[in-house]
Amino acid sequence: MAIHAHIGVLAFPVVSHAAPLLTLVRQLAAASSSDIIFSFFNTEKSNCAIFSGQEFDNIKAYDVWDGTPEGEAFSGSHFEAMQLFVDATPGNFEKAMKEAESESGLKISCLLTDAFLWFACDMAEERRVPWVAFWAASPSSLSAHMCTDQIWSMMRSIGAAEREEKTLSFLPGMSSVRFSDLPGEILPENSESPLAIMIYKMVQKLPKSTAVVINSFEEIYTLIKNDLKSKFQNFLDIQLSILSEDPSIVSGDSDQECLSWLEKQRHASVVYISFGTVAEAQPEELAALAEVLETGEFPFLWSMRDNAKKLLPEGFLNRTSKFGMIVSWAPQLKVLENPSVGVHMTHGGWNSVLESISCEVPMICKPFLADQRLNSRMVELVWKIGVRIEGGVITKNGTIEALHYIMSNETGKAIRENLNKLKQKAENAVKLDGSSTKNFKALLELLKSSRGV
Ligand code: U2F
């Protein structure tokens, strides 16, 4: 079959952005019967993490420079890595795109990029091709970012003290959300941070995109969705968490070990803890959580980066080894699917929230940054599928209270019923005539109709 379109996919190299983008691309490639090729541009490290050595038909991965000066080994934080990468854009992408065009003999006919990469708007204009932007975080955070100017002007009219409790009732679907729940990048005092600058530039460019794609399902947020639809030429919700059947998900002995351990636990008894790929809890918060797990003998599976383990109380691992397990990376979707998991203690990252919904696991949210406070609010007050840890800080009492709330028959039952209803909606969205399926087909048609030269 003749190839019609060459899609240049530009990823933002953090797991929770690049992995769902690859999931989307894999679904598109599988559905497009070889008339589209995808060149996937991402840093080497991120490509290694998300492809895990696998190859997929019609998708070719290209490594772009991550910005680390040649000959230097990078040893900084996530944020420093992000900054180096941002400084290397768009030149690093341009270089790899030329290589892909020359190898395939096909000009890139459409750009499908992480929405953060706002400069793709200019690239697409220069190349006279469509720009499809993929927003990896939650719909409510996109909605809030798109209203940054309005939020600033409201903030000028209220005192700093009022921010804590005052809600964003002037924004559609946000009446339960407080100013203090907003992502830090929206706040005027952070407007000079590199991430805030990047997102603000994106806000200016997104209305020019041919389409904005988001990992979600329309039925979860009608008012916000309608508002977003009015702001963009095309706004497409595609439910990736349910669509994805990632073969890399159980990727090694340690994954298998933790799934086998779960098999031996009682139904809905295990507390699964993960604060995602970026957030770091304070040492005193880790200590409080460890104490609750140990004294209450709660069965737990804790996904914790190696560098955080040294912050645990001395002897904790030995003393809890009969009922707990700590891993540096868990096959999260498989873990949440396991019936022994009773509660998901999460930072409220968007992918984690969606995964908890699709596996019907109640959440205890401990938000840290970005859209996590917003998502936690929606979890607790709008969807009523979990609780936000009191005061947003892990304390002994707050954790015990939240665990009892979820584990108790009455409140836990209501949460599980709400989860079940949402999960049904998510499943309906990916049925043949579901909203997500329709949006997916619309996106596929859009990509197909872009023509290589
Ligand atoms: C940033 O979020 P994170 O990457 O910290 O968190 P998530 O959006 O929840 O994504 C984490 C993904 O990593 C997977 C998990 C999710 O798909 O299943 N994972 C895993 O498989 N095993 C583990 O041990 C731990 C995680 C940001 F901080 C958030 O505020 C945003 O909402 C998010 C999306 O933009 O990106």
CSV table of C-alpha atoms in Angstrom, one decimal, residues 1-450:
chain,number,residue,atom,x,y,z
A,1,MET,CA,0.0,0.0,0.0
A,2,ALA,CA,1.3,3.5,-0.9
A,3,ILE,CA,2.2,5.6,2.1
A,4,HIS,CA,0.1,8.7,2.2
A,5,ALA,CA,1.3,10.5,5.3
A,6,HIS,CA,4.4,10.9,7.4
A,7,ILE,CA,3.6,12.0,10.9
A,8,GLY,CA,6.3,13.7,12.9
A,9,VAL,CA,5.7,12.9,16.6
A,10,LEU,CA,7.5,15.3,19.0
A,11,ALA,CA,7.6,14.0,22.5
A,12,PHE,CA,8.3,15.7,25.8
A,13,PRO,CA,10.8,13.4,27.5
A,14,VAL,CA,9.2,12.6,30.8
A,15,VAL,CA,7.5,9.2,31.3
A,16,SER,CA,4.0,10.4,31.9
A,17,HIS,CA,4.1,12.6,28.8
A,18,ALA,CA,6.0,10.4,26.3
A,19,ALA,CA,4.5,7.1,27.3
A,20,PRO,CA,0.8,8.0,26.7
A,21,LEU,CA,1.8,9.8,23.4
A,22,LEU,CA,3.4,6.5,22.3
A,23,THR,CA,0.3,4.6,23.3
A,24,LEU,CA,-1.7,6.9,21.1
A,25,VAL,CA,0.7,6.6,18.2
A,26,ARG,CA,0.7,2.8,18.5
A,27,GLN,CA,-3.1,2.7,18.4
A,28,LEU,CA,-3.1,5.0,15.4
A,29,ALA,CA,-0.4,3.0,13.6
A,30,ALA,CA,-2.3,-0.3,14.3
A,31,ALA,CA,-5.5,1.2,12.9
A,32,SER,CA,-4.1,2.9,9.8
A,33,SER,CA,-3.2,-0.2,7.7
A,34,SER,CA,0.3,0.9,6.7
A,35,ASP,CA,-0.7,4.0,4.8
A,36,ILE,CA,0.8,6.3,7.5
A,37,ILE,CA,4.3,6.2,8.9
A,38,PHE,CA,5.2,7.8,12.3
A,39,SER,CA,8.6,9.1,13.2
A,40,PHE,CA,8.8,9.4,17.0
A,41,PHE,CA,11.3,12.0,18.2
A,42,ASN,CA,12.3,11.9,21.8
A,43,THR,CA,15.5,11.8,23.9
A,44,GLU,CA,17.5,8.6,23.9
A,45,LYS,CA,16.8,8.0,27.6
A,46,SER,CA,13.1,8.5,27.3
A,47,ASN,CA,12.9,6.4,24.1
A,48,CYS,CA,14.7,3.6,25.9
A,49,ALA,CA,12.3,3.8,28.8
A,50,ILE,CA,9.1,3.8,26.8
A,51,PHE,CA,10.0,1.5,23.9
A,52,SER,CA,11.9,-0.9,26.2
A,53,GLY,CA,13.6,-2.4,23.2
A,54,GLN,CA,10.4,-3.2,21.3
A,55,GLU,CA,9.7,-2.3,17.7
A,56,PHE,CA,6.3,-1.4,16.3
A,57,ASP,CA,5.1,-1.5,12.7
A,58,ASN,CA,5.2,1.9,11.0
A,59,ILE,CA,6.8,3.6,14.0
A,60,LYS,CA,10.4,4.6,13.9
A,61,ALA,CA,12.0,6.1,17.0
A,62,TYR,CA,14.6,8.8,16.5
A,63,ASP,CA,16.8,10.1,19.4
A,64,VAL,CA,17.1,13.8,19.8
A,65,TRP,CA,19.8,15.6,21.8
A,66,ASP,CA,18.7,16.0,25.5
A,67,GLY,CA,20.8,19.2,25.9
A,68,THR,CA,23.6,17.7,28.1
A,69,PRO,CA,26.8,19.3,26.9
A,70,GLU,CA,28.9,16.7,25.0
A,71,GLY,CA,31.3,14.7,27.2
A,72,GLU,CA,29.4,15.6,30.4
A,73,ALA,CA,27.5,13.0,32.4
A,74,PHE,CA,24.2,14.5,33.7
A,75,SER,CA,23.6,14.1,37.4
A,76,GLY,CA,21.1,16.8,38.2
A,77,SER,CA,17.4,16.9,39.1
A,78,HIS,CA,14.4,16.2,36.9
A,79,PHE,CA,13.9,20.0,36.6
A,80,GLU,CA,17.4,20.6,35.5
A,81,ALA,CA,17.2,17.9,32.9
A,82,MET,CA,13.9,19.4,31.7
A,83,GLN,CA,15.6,22.8,31.4
A,84,LEU,CA,18.6,21.5,29.4
A,85,PHE,CA,16.2,19.8,27.1
A,86,VAL,CA,14.0,22.9,26.6
A,87,ASP,CA,17.1,24.9,25.8
A,88,ALA,CA,18.1,22.4,23.1
A,89,THR,CA,14.7,22.8,21.4
A,90,PRO,CA,13.7,23.2,18.6
A,91,GLY,CA,17.1,22.7,17.0
A,92,ASN,CA,17.4,19.1,18.3
A,93,PHE,CA,14.0,18.2,16.8
A,94,GLU,CA,14.7,20.0,13.5
A,95,LYS,CA,17.9,18.0,13.0
A,96,ALA,CA,16.3,14.6,13.7
A,97,MET,CA,13.3,15.5,11.5
A,98,LYS,CA,15.5,16.2,8.5
A,99,GLU,CA,17.2,12.8,9.1
A,100,ALA,CA,13.8,11.1,9.2
A,101,GLU,CA,12.6,12.8,6.0
A,102,SER,CA,15.8,11.9,4.2
A,103,GLU,CA,15.6,8.3,5.3
A,104,SER,CA,12.0,7.8,4.4
A,105,GLY,CA,12.0,10.0,1.3
A,106,LEU,CA,8.8,11.6,2.6
A,107,LYS,CA,8.4,15.1,3.9
A,108,ILE,CA,6.6,15.3,7.3
A,109,SER,CA,3.0,15.9,6.5
A,110,CYS,CA,1.6,16.6,10.0
A,111,LEU,CA,3.1,17.3,13.4
A,112,LEU,CA,1.6,15.5,16.4
A,113,THR,CA,3.4,16.9,19.4
A,114,ASP,CA,3.3,17.2,23.1
A,115,ALA,CA,1.3,20.4,23.7
A,116,PHE,CA,4.2,21.8,25.8
A,117,LEU,CA,6.2,22.1,22.6
A,118,TRP,CA,4.5,25.3,21.6
A,119,PHE,CA,7.1,26.0,18.9
A,120,ALA,CA,5.6,23.2,16.9
A,121,CYS,CA,2.9,25.7,15.9
A,122,ASP,CA,5.5,27.8,14.1
A,123,MET,CA,7.2,24.7,12.6
A,124,ALA,CA,3.8,23.5,11.3
A,125,GLU,CA,3.1,27.0,9.8
A,126,GLU,CA,6.4,27.1,8.1
A,127,ARG,CA,5.9,23.6,6.7
A,128,ARG,CA,2.3,24.3,5.9
A,129,VAL,CA,1.2,21.2,7.6
A,130,PRO,CA,-1.4,20.6,10.4
A,131,TRP,CA,-0.4,20.7,14.1
A,132,VAL,CA,-2.0,18.3,16.5
A,133,ALA,CA,-1.2,19.0,20.1
A,134,PHE,CA,-1.4,16.3,22.8
A,135,TRP,CA,-2.1,17.6,26.3
A,136,ALA,CA,-0.8,14.9,28.7
A,137,ALA,CA,-2.2,16.3,32.0
A,138,SER,CA,-5.8,16.7,33.2
A,139,PRO,CA,-8.6,18.6,31.3
A,140,SER,CA,-9.2,20.8,34.3
A,141,SER,CA,-5.6,21.9,34.3
A,142,LEU,CA,-5.7,22.7,30.6
A,143,SER,CA,-8.9,24.7,31.2
A,144,ALA,CA,-7.2,26.6,34.0
A,145,HIS,CA,-4.1,27.4,32.0
A,146,MET,CA,-6.2,28.6,29.1
A,147,CYS,CA,-7.8,31.1,31.5
A,148,THR,CA,-4.5,32.3,33.0
A,149,ASP,CA,-5.2,36.0,32.2
A,150,GLN,CA,-8.6,35.8,33.7
A,151,ILE,CA,-7.3,34.1,36.8
A,152,TRP,CA,-4.6,36.7,37.3
A,153,SER,CA,-7.1,39.5,37.0
A,154,MET,CA,-9.3,37.8,39.6
A,155,MET,CA,-6.3,37.3,41.9
A,156,ARG,CA,-5.5,41.0,41.8
A,157,SER,CA,-8.9,41.7,43.2
A,158,ILE,CA,-8.6,39.3,46.2
A,159,GLY,CA,-6.2,39.3,49.1
A,160,ALA,CA,-3.5,36.6,49.4
A,161,ALA,CA,-5.3,35.2,52.5
A,162,GLU,CA,-8.6,34.7,50.5
A,163,ARG,CA,-6.9,32.5,48.0
A,164,GLU,CA,-6.8,29.5,50.3
A,165,GLU,CA,-10.6,29.0,50.3
A,166,LYS,CA,-11.9,31.1,47.4
A,167,THR,CA,-13.2,29.0,44.6
A,168,LEU,CA,-12.9,29.4,40.8
A,169,SER,CA,-16.7,29.5,40.4
A,170,PHE,CA,-16.2,32.0,37.4
A,171,LEU,CA,-14.7,29.1,35.4
A,172,PRO,CA,-17.1,26.4,33.9
A,173,GLY,CA,-17.0,23.2,35.9
A,174,MET,CA,-14.5,24.5,38.5
A,175,SER,CA,-16.8,25.7,41.3
A,176,SER,CA,-15.3,23.1,43.7
A,177,VAL,CA,-11.7,24.2,42.9
A,178,ARG,CA,-9.9,26.8,45.0
A,179,PHE,CA,-7.3,29.2,43.9
A,180,SER,CA,-4.9,27.3,46.2
A,181,ASP,CA,-5.5,24.2,44.1
A,182,LEU,CA,-4.2,25.7,40.9
A,183,PRO,CA,-1.0,24.5,39.4
A,184,GLY,CA,2.0,26.6,40.6
A,185,GLU,CA,2.8,27.5,37.0
A,186,ILE,CA,-0.4,29.6,36.7
A,187,LEU,CA,0.4,31.7,39.8
A,188,PRO,CA,1.8,35.2,39.0
A,189,GLU,CA,4.6,34.8,41.5
A,190,ASN,CA,5.9,31.8,39.5
A,191,SER,CA,5.4,33.3,36.1
A,192,GLU,CA,9.2,33.6,35.4
A,193,SER,CA,9.9,29.9,35.9
A,194,PRO,CA,10.9,28.1,32.7
A,195,LEU,CA,8.0,25.7,32.9
A,196,ALA,CA,5.5,28.6,33.4
A,197,ILE,CA,6.9,30.5,30.5
A,198,MET,CA,6.7,27.4,28.3
A,199,ILE,CA,3.1,26.8,29.3
A,200,TYR,CA,2.1,30.4,28.8
A,201,LYS,CA,3.5,30.4,25.3
A,202,MET,CA,1.6,27.2,24.7
A,203,VAL,CA,-1.6,28.9,25.8
A,204,GLN,CA,-1.1,31.6,23.1
A,205,LYS,CA,-0.4,29.0,20.4
A,206,LEU,CA,-2.9,26.2,21.1
A,207,PRO,CA,-6.0,27.9,19.6
A,208,LYS,CA,-4.1,27.9,16.3
A,209,SER,CA,-3.6,24.2,16.3
A,210,THR,CA,-5.6,22.0,14.0
A,211,ALA,CA,-6.6,19.8,17.0
A,212,VAL,CA,-6.0,19.4,20.6
A,213,VAL,CA,-6.0,15.8,21.8
A,214,ILE,CA,-6.3,14.9,25.5
A,215,ASN,CA,-6.1,11.6,27.4
A,216,SER,CA,-9.5,11.5,28.9
A,217,PHE,CA,-13.2,10.7,28.2
A,218,GLU,CA,-15.8,13.4,27.6
A,219,GLU,CA,-18.3,12.0,30.1
A,220,ILE,CA,-16.1,12.7,33.1
A,221,TYR,CA,-16.3,16.5,32.8
A,222,THR,CA,-19.1,17.9,30.7
A,223,LEU,CA,-18.9,21.6,31.6
A,224,ILE,CA,-15.1,21.8,31.3
A,225,LYS,CA,-15.2,19.9,28.0
A,226,ASN,CA,-17.7,22.2,26.5
A,227,ASP,CA,-15.6,25.2,27.5
A,228,LEU,CA,-12.5,23.6,26.0
A,229,LYS,CA,-14.3,22.7,22.8
A,230,SER,CA,-15.2,26.3,22.4
A,231,LYS,CA,-11.6,27.4,22.6
A,232,PHE,CA,-10.0,25.1,20.0
A,233,GLN,CA,-10.7,24.3,16.3
A,234,ASN,CA,-11.0,20.6,17.3
A,235,PHE,CA,-10.9,19.1,20.8
A,236,LEU,CA,-10.6,15.4,21.0
A,237,ASP,CA,-10.8,13.2,24.1
A,238,ILE,CA,-9.3,9.8,23.6
A,239,GLN,CA,-9.3,7.4,26.6
A,240,LEU,CA,-5.8,5.9,26.5
A,241,SER,CA,-5.7,4.2,29.9
A,242,ILE,CA,-8.3,1.7,28.8
A,243,LEU,CA,-7.1,1.4,25.3
A,244,SER,CA,-3.6,0.6,26.3
A,245,GLU,CA,-2.6,-3.0,26.6
A,246,ASP,CA,1.1,-2.4,27.0
A,247,PRO,CA,3.1,-5.5,26.5
A,248,SER,CA,6.0,-3.9,28.3
A,249,ILE,CA,4.0,-3.5,31.5
A,250,VAL,CA,5.3,-6.7,33.1
A,251,SER,CA,8.8,-6.3,32.1
A,252,GLY,CA,11.0,-8.3,34.3
A,253,ASP,CA,11.5,-10.5,37.3
A,254,SER,CA,10.9,-7.8,39.8
A,255,ASP,CA,7.6,-6.9,38.2
A,256,GLN,CA,6.6,-10.6,38.3
A,257,GLU,CA,7.7,-10.9,41.9
A,258,CYS,CA,5.5,-8.0,43.0
A,259,LEU,CA,2.5,-9.4,41.1
A,260,SER,CA,3.1,-12.8,42.7
A,261,TRP,CA,3.3,-11.2,46.1
A,262,LEU,CA,-0.1,-9.4,45.5
A,263,GLU,CA,-1.7,-12.8,44.5
A,264,LYS,CA,-1.0,-14.0,48.1
A,265,GLN,CA,-2.8,-11.0,49.8
A,266,ARG,CA,-6.3,-10.8,51.0
A,267,HIS,CA,-9.0,-9.2,48.8
A,268,ALA,CA,-8.9,-5.4,48.8
A,269,SER,CA,-6.4,-5.3,51.7
A,270,VAL,CA,-3.3,-3.8,50.1
A,271,VAL,CA,-2.4,-0.2,50.2
A,272,TYR,CA,-0.6,0.6,46.9
A,273,ILE,CA,1.6,3.7,47.3
A,274,SER,CA,3.2,5.6,44.4
A,275,PHE,CA,3.9,9.3,44.1
A,276,GLY,CA,4.7,9.1,40.3
A,277,THR,CA,7.8,9.9,38.4
A,278,VAL,CA,8.7,13.4,39.6
A,279,ALA,CA,7.3,14.2,43.1
A,280,GLU,CA,9.3,13.7,46.2
A,281,ALA,CA,7.8,13.4,49.7
A,282,GLN,CA,9.5,15.2,52.6
A,283,PRO,CA,11.5,12.9,55.0
A,284,GLU,CA,9.0,13.5,57.8
A,285,GLU,CA,6.1,12.6,55.6
A,286,LEU,CA,7.8,9.3,54.6
A,287,ALA,CA,8.5,8.6,58.2
A,288,ALA,CA,4.8,9.3,59.2
A,289,LEU,CA,3.5,7.0,56.5
A,290,ALA,CA,6.0,4.3,57.4
A,291,GLU,CA,4.9,4.5,61.0
A,292,VAL,CA,1.2,4.1,60.1
A,293,LEU,CA,1.9,1.1,57.9
A,294,GLU,CA,4.1,-0.5,60.4
A,295,THR,CA,2.0,0.0,63.6
A,296,GLY,CA,-1.3,-0.8,61.8
A,297,GLU,CA,0.3,-3.8,59.9
A,298,PHE,CA,-1.4,-2.6,56.8
A,299,PRO,CA,-0.3,-4.9,53.8
A,300,PHE,CA,1.4,-2.5,51.5
A,301,LEU,CA,3.2,-2.3,48.1
A,302,TRP,CA,5.2,0.9,47.9
A,303,SER,CA,6.8,2.1,44.7
A,304,MET,CA,9.7,4.2,45.8
A,305,ARG,CA,12.7,5.5,44.0
A,306,ASP,CA,16.0,4.1,45.4
A,307,ASN,CA,17.2,7.4,46.6
A,308,ALA,CA,14.2,7.8,48.9
A,309,LYS,CA,14.7,4.5,50.7
A,310,LYS,CA,17.5,5.9,52.9
A,311,LEU,CA,14.9,8.3,54.3
A,312,LEU,CA,12.8,5.4,55.8
A,313,PRO,CA,13.1,4.7,59.6
A,314,GLU,CA,16.0,2.4,60.4
A,315,GLY,CA,15.0,-1.3,60.2
A,316,PHE,CA,11.7,-0.5,58.6
A,317,LEU,CA,12.2,-2.9,55.7
A,318,ASN,CA,13.1,-5.8,57.9
A,319,ARG,CA,10.4,-5.2,60.4
A,320,THR,CA,7.6,-5.0,57.7
A,321,SER,CA,8.9,-7.6,55.3
A,322,LYS,CA,6.1,-10.1,56.4
A,323,PHE,CA,3.3,-7.8,55.2
A,324,GLY,CA,4.9,-5.2,53.0
A,325,MET,CA,7.0,-4.8,49.8
A,326,ILE,CA,9.0,-1.9,48.4
A,327,VAL,CA,9.9,-1.8,44.7
A,328,SER,CA,11.7,0.9,42.8
A,329,TRP,CA,9.1,0.6,39.9
A,330,ALA,CA,5.8,-1.3,39.9
A,331,PRO,CA,3.8,-2.4,36.9
A,332,GLN,CA,1.2,0.0,38.1
A,333,LEU,CA,-1.7,-0.9,35.8
A,334,LYS,CA,-1.3,-4.6,36.5
A,335,VAL,CA,-1.0,-3.8,40.2
A,336,LEU,CA,-4.2,-1.7,40.3
A,337,GLU,CA,-6.0,-4.5,38.4
A,338,ASN,CA,-5.2,-7.0,41.1
A,339,PRO,CA,-8.2,-7.6,43.4
A,340,SER,CA,-6.0,-7.5,46.5
A,341,VAL,CA,-5.4,-3.8,46.1
A,342,GLY,CA,-7.8,-1.9,48.3
A,343,VAL,CA,-6.6,1.7,48.1
A,344,HIS,CA,-4.2,3.7,45.9
A,345,MET,CA,-2.2,6.3,47.8
A,346,THR,CA,-1.2,8.6,44.9
A,347,HIS,CA,0.2,12.1,44.2
A,348,GLY,CA,-2.8,12.6,41.8
A,349,GLY,CA,-0.9,12.6,38.5
A,350,TRP,CA,-3.4,12.5,35.7
A,351,ASN,CA,-2.3,9.1,34.4
A,352,SER,CA,-2.5,7.6,37.9
A,353,VAL,CA,-6.0,9.0,38.4
A,354,LEU,CA,-7.3,7.6,35.1
A,355,GLU,CA,-5.6,4.2,35.9
A,356,SER,CA,-7.3,4.1,39.3
A,357,ILE,CA,-10.6,4.8,37.7
A,358,SER,CA,-10.2,2.2,35.1
A,359,CYS,CA,-9.3,-0.4,37.8
A,360,GLU,CA,-11.9,0.9,40.2
A,361,VAL,CA,-9.4,1.5,43.1
A,362,PRO,CA,-10.3,4.3,45.6
A,363,MET,CA,-7.6,6.9,46.0
A,364,ILE,CA,-6.0,8.8,48.9
A,365,CYS,CA,-4.4,11.8,47.2
A,366,LYS,CA,-1.3,13.5,48.5
A,367,PRO,CA,-0.7,16.2,45.8
A,368,PHE,CA,2.6,17.8,45.3
A,369,LEU,CA,2.9,19.9,42.2
A,370,ALA,CA,1.5,20.8,38.7
A,371,ASP,CA,-2.1,19.6,38.2
A,372,GLN,CA,-2.1,17.3,41.2
A,373,ARG,CA,-3.9,19.5,43.7
A,374,LEU,CA,-6.6,20.2,41.1
A,375,ASN,CA,-7.0,16.5,40.3
A,376,SER,CA,-7.1,15.6,44.0
A,377,ARG,CA,-10.0,18.1,44.5
A,378,MET,CA,-11.9,16.6,41.6
A,379,VAL,CA,-11.3,13.1,43.0
A,380,GLU,CA,-12.6,14.1,46.4
A,381,LEU,CA,-15.4,16.6,45.7
A,382,VAL,CA,-16.6,16.2,42.2
A,383,TRP,CA,-16.3,12.5,41.4
A,384,LYS,CA,-16.2,11.4,45.1
A,385,ILE,CA,-13.9,8.5,44.3
A,386,GLY,CA,-11.3,9.1,47.0
A,387,VAL,CA,-10.1,11.6,49.6
A,388,ARG,CA,-7.4,14.2,49.7
A,389,ILE,CA,-5.1,13.8,52.7
A,390,GLU,CA,-6.0,16.4,55.3
A,391,GLY,CA,-4.0,19.6,54.9
A,392,GLY,CA,-2.2,18.2,51.8
A,393,VAL,CA,0.6,16.9,54.1
A,394,ILE,CA,1.1,13.3,55.1
A,395,THR,CA,0.8,13.0,58.9
A,396,LYS,CA,0.2,10.0,61.1
A,397,ASN,CA,-3.3,11.0,62.1
A,398,GLY,CA,-4.3,12.3,58.6
A,399,THR,CA,-3.2,9.0,57.0
A,400,ILE,CA,-5.0,6.8,59.5
A,401,GLU,CA,-8.1,8.9,59.1
A,402,ALA,CA,-8.0,8.6,55.3
A,403,LEU,CA,-7.3,4.9,55.4
A,404,HIS,CA,-10.2,4.3,57.7
A,405,TYR,CA,-12.5,6.4,55.6
A,406,ILE,CA,-11.7,4.4,52.5
A,407,MET,CA,-11.6,1.0,54.2
A,408,SER,CA,-14.8,1.6,56.2
A,409,ASN,CA,-17.9,-0.2,54.9
A,410,GLU,CA,-20.2,2.8,54.5
A,411,THR,CA,-17.9,5.5,53.1
A,412,GLY,CA,-15.8,3.0,51.2
A,413,LYS,CA,-18.9,1.5,49.6
A,414,ALA,CA,-20.1,4.8,48.3
A,415,ILE,CA,-16.7,5.6,46.8
A,416,ARG,CA,-16.6,2.2,45.1
A,417,GLU,CA,-20.1,2.7,43.6
A,418,ASN,CA,-19.0,6.1,42.2
A,419,LEU,CA,-15.9,4.5,40.8
A,420,ASN,CA,-17.9,1.8,39.2
A,421,LYS,CA,-20.2,4.4,37.5
A,422,LEU,CA,-17.2,6.4,36.2
A,423,LYS,CA,-15.5,3.2,35.0
A,424,GLN,CA,-18.7,2.3,33.1
A,425,LYS,CA,-18.6,5.7,31.4
A,426,ALA,CA,-15.0,5.2,30.5
A,427,GLU,CA,-15.7,1.8,29.0
A,428,ASN,CA,-18.7,3.2,27.1
A,429,ALA,CA,-16.5,5.8,25.6
A,430,VAL,CA,-14.3,3.2,24.0
A,431,LYS,CA,-17.1,1.1,22.6
A,432,LEU,CA,-17.7,1.1,18.9
A,433,ASP,CA,-20.1,4.0,19.0
A,434,GLY,CA,-18.5,5.7,22.0
A,435,SER,CA,-17.2,9.3,22.2
A,436,SER,CA,-13.5,8.2,22.5
A,437,THR,CA,-13.8,5.9,19.5
A,438,LYS,CA,-15.4,8.6,17.4
A,439,ASN,CA,-12.7,11.1,18.4
A,440,PHE,CA,-10.0,8.5,17.6
A,441,LYS,CA,-11.4,7.9,14.2
A,442,ALA,CA,-11.6,11.7,13.6
A,443,LEU,CA,-7.9,12.0,14.5
A,444,LEU,CA,-7.0,9.2,12.3
A,445,GLU,CA,-8.8,10.8,9.3
A,446,LEU,CA,-7.1,14.1,10.0
A,447,LEU,CA,-3.7,12.4,10.0
A,448,LYS,CA,-4.5,10.4,6.9
A,449,SER,CA,-5.6,13.4,5.0
A,450,SER,CA,-2.3,15.2,5.5
